[in-house]
Amino acid sequence: MNSGDAKGHLRWKELALNSIAPSVGDYDGAGASDAKDALTVVCFSIGAEEFAIPVSDAVEVIKPRPLVPVPNMPDYIRGILCHRGEMLTVVDFRRRLGLSHPDHDADARILIVSCWDIKAGSFVEKMGGVREVPKASVRDAGKGAEGRFAGFVKGVLESEGKEIYLLDTYSMVEPHAAYEQ
């Protein structure tokens, strides 16, 4: 193995260790009976609020990088970026949810999500990690139950004594979603 191959191998190993995507080891059948009663989510913070999306919608987390602005788009669409050979629209979740939008700090990340036929990046302020919560702890958001987040929230879950809004990933990244406010 030459030194170039070794560097490439180390880079892939580093990516695998830092990835939030499930690995082959996650599919060994252990805890299969618990899977029916649990929901696995990726948590993140935006301002003082905590949010989550199903882990099945999360692809990767990357550090922010320069974006190419796109004219005549809603203010929550920050621009596009090229990532791994794909052009991704980047949505600012803070703006999408109608929250105040100061500049992002050093903890900000781009959470790359994929749902249906859409793959997009999403600015979030701070990643909270992956959590497995009992499905029984998720309550229905109800129509308009969550006020300002109505249309974007499909449930509210309790985890470690905190309320976390479970977002509908599709309505967050699709500009023409039925939930558009």
mmCIF file of C-alpha atoms in Angstrom:
data_model
loop_
_atom_site.group_PDB
_atom_site.id
_atom_site.type_symbol
_atom_site.label_atom_id
_atom_site.label_comp_id
_atom_site.label_asym_id
_atom_site.label_seq_id
_atom_site.Cartn_x
_atom_site.Cartn_y
_atom_site.Cartn_z
ATOM 1 C CA MET A 1 0.000 0.000 0.000
ATOM 2 C CA ASN A 2 1.516 3.335 -0.968
ATOM 3 C CA SER A 3 1.272 6.441 1.219
ATOM 4 C CA GLY A 4 -1.562 7.899 -0.918
ATOM 5 C CA ASP A 5 -3.673 4.789 -0.338
ATOM 6 C CA ALA A 6 -2.949 4.927 3.393
ATOM 7 C CA LYS A 7 -4.077 8.565 3.582
ATOM 8 C CA GLY A 8 -7.258 7.766 1.656
ATOM 9 C CA HIS A 9 -7.964 4.787 3.917
ATOM 10 C CA LEU A 10 -7.480 6.952 7.020
ATOM 11 C CA ARG A 11 -9.806 9.608 5.574
ATOM 12 C CA TRP A 12 -12.571 7.047 4.973
ATOM 13 C CA LYS A 13 -12.046 5.628 8.457
ATOM 14 C CA GLU A 14 -12.317 9.144 9.926
ATOM 15 C CA LEU A 15 -15.533 9.770 7.967
ATOM 16 C CA ALA A 16 -16.983 6.474 9.174
ATOM 17 C CA LEU A 17 -16.179 7.248 12.805
ATOM 18 C CA ASN A 18 -17.717 10.730 12.604
ATOM 19 C CA SER A 19 -20.810 9.661 10.685
ATOM 20 C CA ILE A 20 -24.260 9.554 12.262
ATOM 21 C CA ALA A 21 -25.486 7.075 9.687
ATOM 22 C CA PRO A 22 -25.978 3.492 10.866
ATOM 23 C CA SER A 23 -23.209 1.020 10.211
ATOM 24 C CA VAL A 24 -23.272 -2.704 9.465
ATOM 25 C CA GLY A 25 -22.850 -3.323 13.204
ATOM 26 C CA ASP A 26 -26.167 -1.576 13.832
ATOM 27 C CA TYR A 27 -27.970 -4.297 11.884
ATOM 28 C CA ASP A 28 -26.748 -7.341 13.818
ATOM 29 C CA GLY A 29 -30.225 -8.102 15.164
ATOM 30 C CA ALA A 30 -29.432 -7.100 18.737
ATOM 31 C CA GLY A 31 -32.330 -5.185 20.245
ATOM 32 C CA ALA A 32 -34.611 -6.021 17.316
ATOM 33 C CA SER A 33 -37.561 -6.509 19.628
ATOM 34 C CA ASP A 34 -36.963 -3.045 21.123
ATOM 35 C CA ALA A 35 -36.917 -1.385 17.676
ATOM 36 C CA LYS A 36 -40.694 -1.628 17.371
ATOM 37 C CA ASP A 37 -41.144 0.348 20.581
ATOM 38 C CA ALA A 38 -38.451 2.977 19.976
ATOM 39 C CA LEU A 39 -37.911 5.883 17.630
ATOM 40 C CA THR A 40 -34.359 6.915 16.737
ATOM 41 C CA VAL A 41 -33.928 10.629 16.084
ATOM 42 C CA VAL A 42 -31.165 13.137 15.384
ATOM 43 C CA CYS A 43 -31.457 16.077 17.785
ATOM 44 C CA PHE A 44 -30.286 19.649 17.327
ATOM 45 C CA SER A 45 -30.859 23.092 18.817
ATOM 46 C CA ILE A 46 -32.098 26.246 17.196
ATOM 47 C CA GLY A 47 -32.081 29.143 19.630
ATOM 48 C CA ALA A 48 -33.562 27.982 22.935
ATOM 49 C CA GLU A 49 -35.646 25.234 21.300
ATOM 50 C CA GLU A 50 -34.692 21.609 20.685
ATOM 51 C CA PHE A 51 -35.751 19.794 17.545
ATOM 52 C CA ALA A 52 -35.324 16.347 16.040
ATOM 53 C CA ILE A 53 -35.804 14.523 12.770
ATOM 54 C CA PRO A 54 -35.982 10.762 12.209
ATOM 55 C CA VAL A 55 -32.489 9.326 11.849
ATOM 56 C CA SER A 56 -33.649 7.738 8.584
ATOM 57 C CA ASP A 57 -33.846 11.270 7.101
ATOM 58 C CA ALA A 58 -30.320 12.259 8.212
ATOM 59 C CA VAL A 59 -27.466 11.686 5.800
ATOM 60 C CA GLU A 60 -24.482 13.568 7.180
ATOM 61 C CA VAL A 61 -23.361 16.548 9.259
ATOM 62 C CA ILE A 62 -20.774 18.938 7.837
ATOM 63 C CA LYS A 63 -19.171 22.203 8.874
ATOM 64 C CA PRO A 64 -20.589 25.294 7.186
ATOM 65 C CA ARG A 65 -18.898 26.362 3.990
ATOM 66 C CA PRO A 66 -19.423 29.188 1.511
ATOM 67 C CA LEU A 67 -22.724 29.024 -0.337
ATOM 68 C CA VAL A 68 -23.679 30.270 -3.767
ATOM 69 C CA PRO A 69 -26.645 32.628 -3.331
ATOM 70 C CA VAL A 70 -29.707 32.027 -5.490
ATOM 71 C CA PRO A 71 -31.724 35.145 -6.420
ATOM 72 C CA ASN A 72 -35.493 35.411 -6.022
ATOM 73 C CA MET A 73 -35.774 32.655 -3.406
ATOM 74 C CA PRO A 74 -37.473 32.817 0.000
ATOM 75 C CA ASP A 75 -35.175 34.174 2.735
ATOM 76 C CA TYR A 76 -34.912 30.766 4.411
ATOM 77 C CA ILE A 77 -33.144 29.338 1.354
ATOM 78 C CA ARG A 78 -29.572 30.436 1.980
ATOM 79 C CA GLY A 79 -28.081 29.188 -1.281
ATOM 80 C CA ILE A 80 -26.617 26.087 -2.846
ATOM 81 C CA LEU A 81 -23.451 24.119 -2.306
ATOM 82 C CA CYS A 82 -21.705 21.304 -4.081
ATOM 83 C CA HIS A 83 -21.162 18.352 -1.771
ATOM 84 C CA ARG A 84 -19.792 15.021 -2.947
ATOM 85 C CA GLY A 85 -20.651 15.910 -6.527
ATOM 86 C CA GLU A 86 -24.264 16.887 -5.804
ATOM 87 C CA MET A 87 -25.776 20.363 -5.811
ATOM 88 C CA LEU A 88 -27.746 20.836 -2.598
ATOM 89 C CA THR A 89 -30.151 23.584 -1.624
ATOM 90 C CA VAL A 90 -29.323 24.832 1.878
ATOM 91 C CA VAL A 91 -32.254 25.788 4.090
ATOM 92 C CA ASP A 92 -31.855 27.815 7.275
ATOM 93 C CA PHE A 93 -34.146 26.029 9.755
ATOM 94 C CA ARG A 94 -34.181 29.081 12.042
ATOM 95 C CA ARG A 95 -35.621 31.257 9.284
ATOM 96 C CA ARG A 96 -37.920 28.463 8.040
ATOM 97 C CA LEU A 97 -39.494 28.235 11.500
ATOM 98 C CA GLY A 98 -39.910 32.013 11.716
ATOM 99 C CA LEU A 99 -37.390 32.469 14.546
ATOM 100 C CA SER A 100 -35.037 35.449 14.797
ATOM 101 C CA HIS A 101 -31.970 34.841 12.693
ATOM 102 C CA PRO A 102 -28.667 36.198 13.938
ATOM 103 C CA ASP A 103 -25.483 35.019 12.263
ATOM 104 C CA HIS A 104 -24.523 31.417 12.929
ATOM 105 C CA ASP A 105 -21.764 30.808 15.464
ATOM 106 C CA ALA A 106 -18.898 28.330 15.548
ATOM 107 C CA ASP A 107 -21.183 25.472 16.671
ATOM 108 C CA ALA A 108 -23.415 25.815 13.596
ATOM 109 C CA ARG A 109 -23.529 22.841 11.250
ATOM 110 C CA ILE A 110 -25.166 21.848 8.004
ATOM 111 C CA LEU A 111 -27.289 18.761 8.522
ATOM 112 C CA ILE A 112 -27.744 17.025 5.188
ATOM 113 C CA VAL A 113 -31.141 15.373 4.960
ATOM 114 C CA SER A 114 -32.874 13.200 2.410
ATOM 115 C CA CYS A 115 -36.570 12.497 2.240
ATOM 116 C CA TRP A 116 -38.731 11.400 -0.619
ATOM 117 C CA ASP A 117 -36.844 12.584 -3.689
ATOM 118 C CA ILE A 118 -35.257 15.629 -2.054
ATOM 119 C CA LYS A 119 -31.750 15.911 -0.659
ATOM 120 C CA ALA A 120 -30.870 19.221 0.985
ATOM 121 C CA GLY A 121 -28.624 20.851 3.537
ATOM 122 C CA SER A 122 -30.087 22.493 6.612
ATOM 123 C CA PHE A 123 -28.401 25.052 8.850
ATOM 124 C CA VAL A 124 -28.755 24.126 12.513
ATOM 125 C CA GLU A 125 -27.089 25.858 15.440
ATOM 126 C CA LYS A 126 -25.876 22.951 17.507
ATOM 127 C CA MET A 127 -26.049 19.202 17.062
ATOM 128 C CA GLY A 128 -27.399 17.230 20.018
ATOM 129 C CA GLY A 129 -26.618 13.725 18.803
ATOM 130 C CA VAL A 130 -28.667 10.628 18.142
ATOM 131 C CA ARG A 131 -31.251 9.513 20.694
ATOM 132 C CA GLU A 132 -33.525 6.546 20.932
ATOM 133 C CA VAL A 133 -36.815 7.412 22.597
ATOM 134 C CA PRO A 134 -39.804 5.230 23.390
ATOM 135 C CA LYS A 135 -42.574 5.735 20.841
ATOM 136 C CA ALA A 136 -44.960 6.083 23.776
ATOM 137 C CA SER A 137 -43.177 9.330 24.761
ATOM 138 C CA VAL A 138 -44.105 10.949 21.419
ATOM 139 C CA ARG A 139 -47.375 12.811 21.493
ATOM 140 C CA ASP A 140 -49.230 14.017 18.447
ATOM 141 C CA ALA A 141 -48.707 17.696 17.699
ATOM 142 C CA GLY A 142 -52.325 18.029 16.622
ATOM 143 C CA LYS A 143 -53.575 20.576 14.138
ATOM 144 C CA GLY A 144 -52.150 23.935 15.149
ATOM 145 C CA ALA A 145 -51.225 22.620 18.593
ATOM 146 C CA GLU A 146 -47.696 23.948 18.439
ATOM 147 C CA GLY A 147 -48.590 27.482 17.377
ATOM 148 C CA ARG A 148 -45.742 29.091 15.484
ATOM 149 C CA PHE A 149 -44.284 25.741 14.413
ATOM 150 C CA ALA A 150 -47.606 24.416 13.115
ATOM 151 C CA GLY A 151 -47.256 22.590 9.832
ATOM 152 C CA PHE A 152 -43.622 21.731 10.485
ATOM 153 C CA VAL A 153 -44.017 19.674 13.665
ATOM 154 C CA LYS A 154 -45.403 16.167 13.459
ATOM 155 C CA GLY A 155 -44.981 15.337 17.134
ATOM 156 C CA VAL A 156 -43.499 16.333 20.445
ATOM 157 C CA LEU A 157 -41.312 13.919 22.341
ATOM 158 C CA GLU A 158 -40.042 13.771 25.870
ATOM 159 C CA SER A 159 -36.379 12.855 26.338
ATOM 160 C CA GLU A 160 -34.319 13.308 29.475
ATOM 161 C CA GLY A 161 -36.968 15.637 30.892
ATOM 162 C CA LYS A 162 -36.942 17.927 27.841
ATOM 163 C CA GLU A 163 -39.579 18.628 25.238
ATOM 164 C CA ILE A 164 -38.238 18.150 21.726
ATOM 165 C CA TYR A 165 -40.182 19.071 18.605
ATOM 166 C CA LEU A 166 -40.165 16.255 16.043
ATOM 167 C CA LEU A 167 -40.030 17.988 12.662
ATOM 168 C CA ASP A 168 -41.548 16.852 9.402
ATOM 169 C CA THR A 169 -38.358 16.868 7.322
ATOM 170 C CA TYR A 170 -40.213 17.114 4.017
ATOM 171 C CA SER A 171 -42.109 20.267 5.012
ATOM 172 C CA MET A 172 -38.855 21.849 6.208
ATOM 173 C CA VAL A 173 -36.913 21.423 2.955
ATOM 174 C CA GLU A 174 -39.600 21.467 0.243
ATOM 175 C CA PRO A 175 -40.488 25.082 -0.640
ATOM 176 C CA HIS A 176 -43.910 24.105 -1.979
ATOM 177 C CA ALA A 177 -44.867 21.616 0.738
ATOM 178 C CA ALA A 178 -48.525 21.411 1.670
ATOM 179 C CA TYR A 179 -47.568 22.803 5.056
ATOM 180 C CA GLU A 180 -46.230 26.068 3.629
ATOM 181 C CA GLN A 181 -47.203 28.941 5.903
#
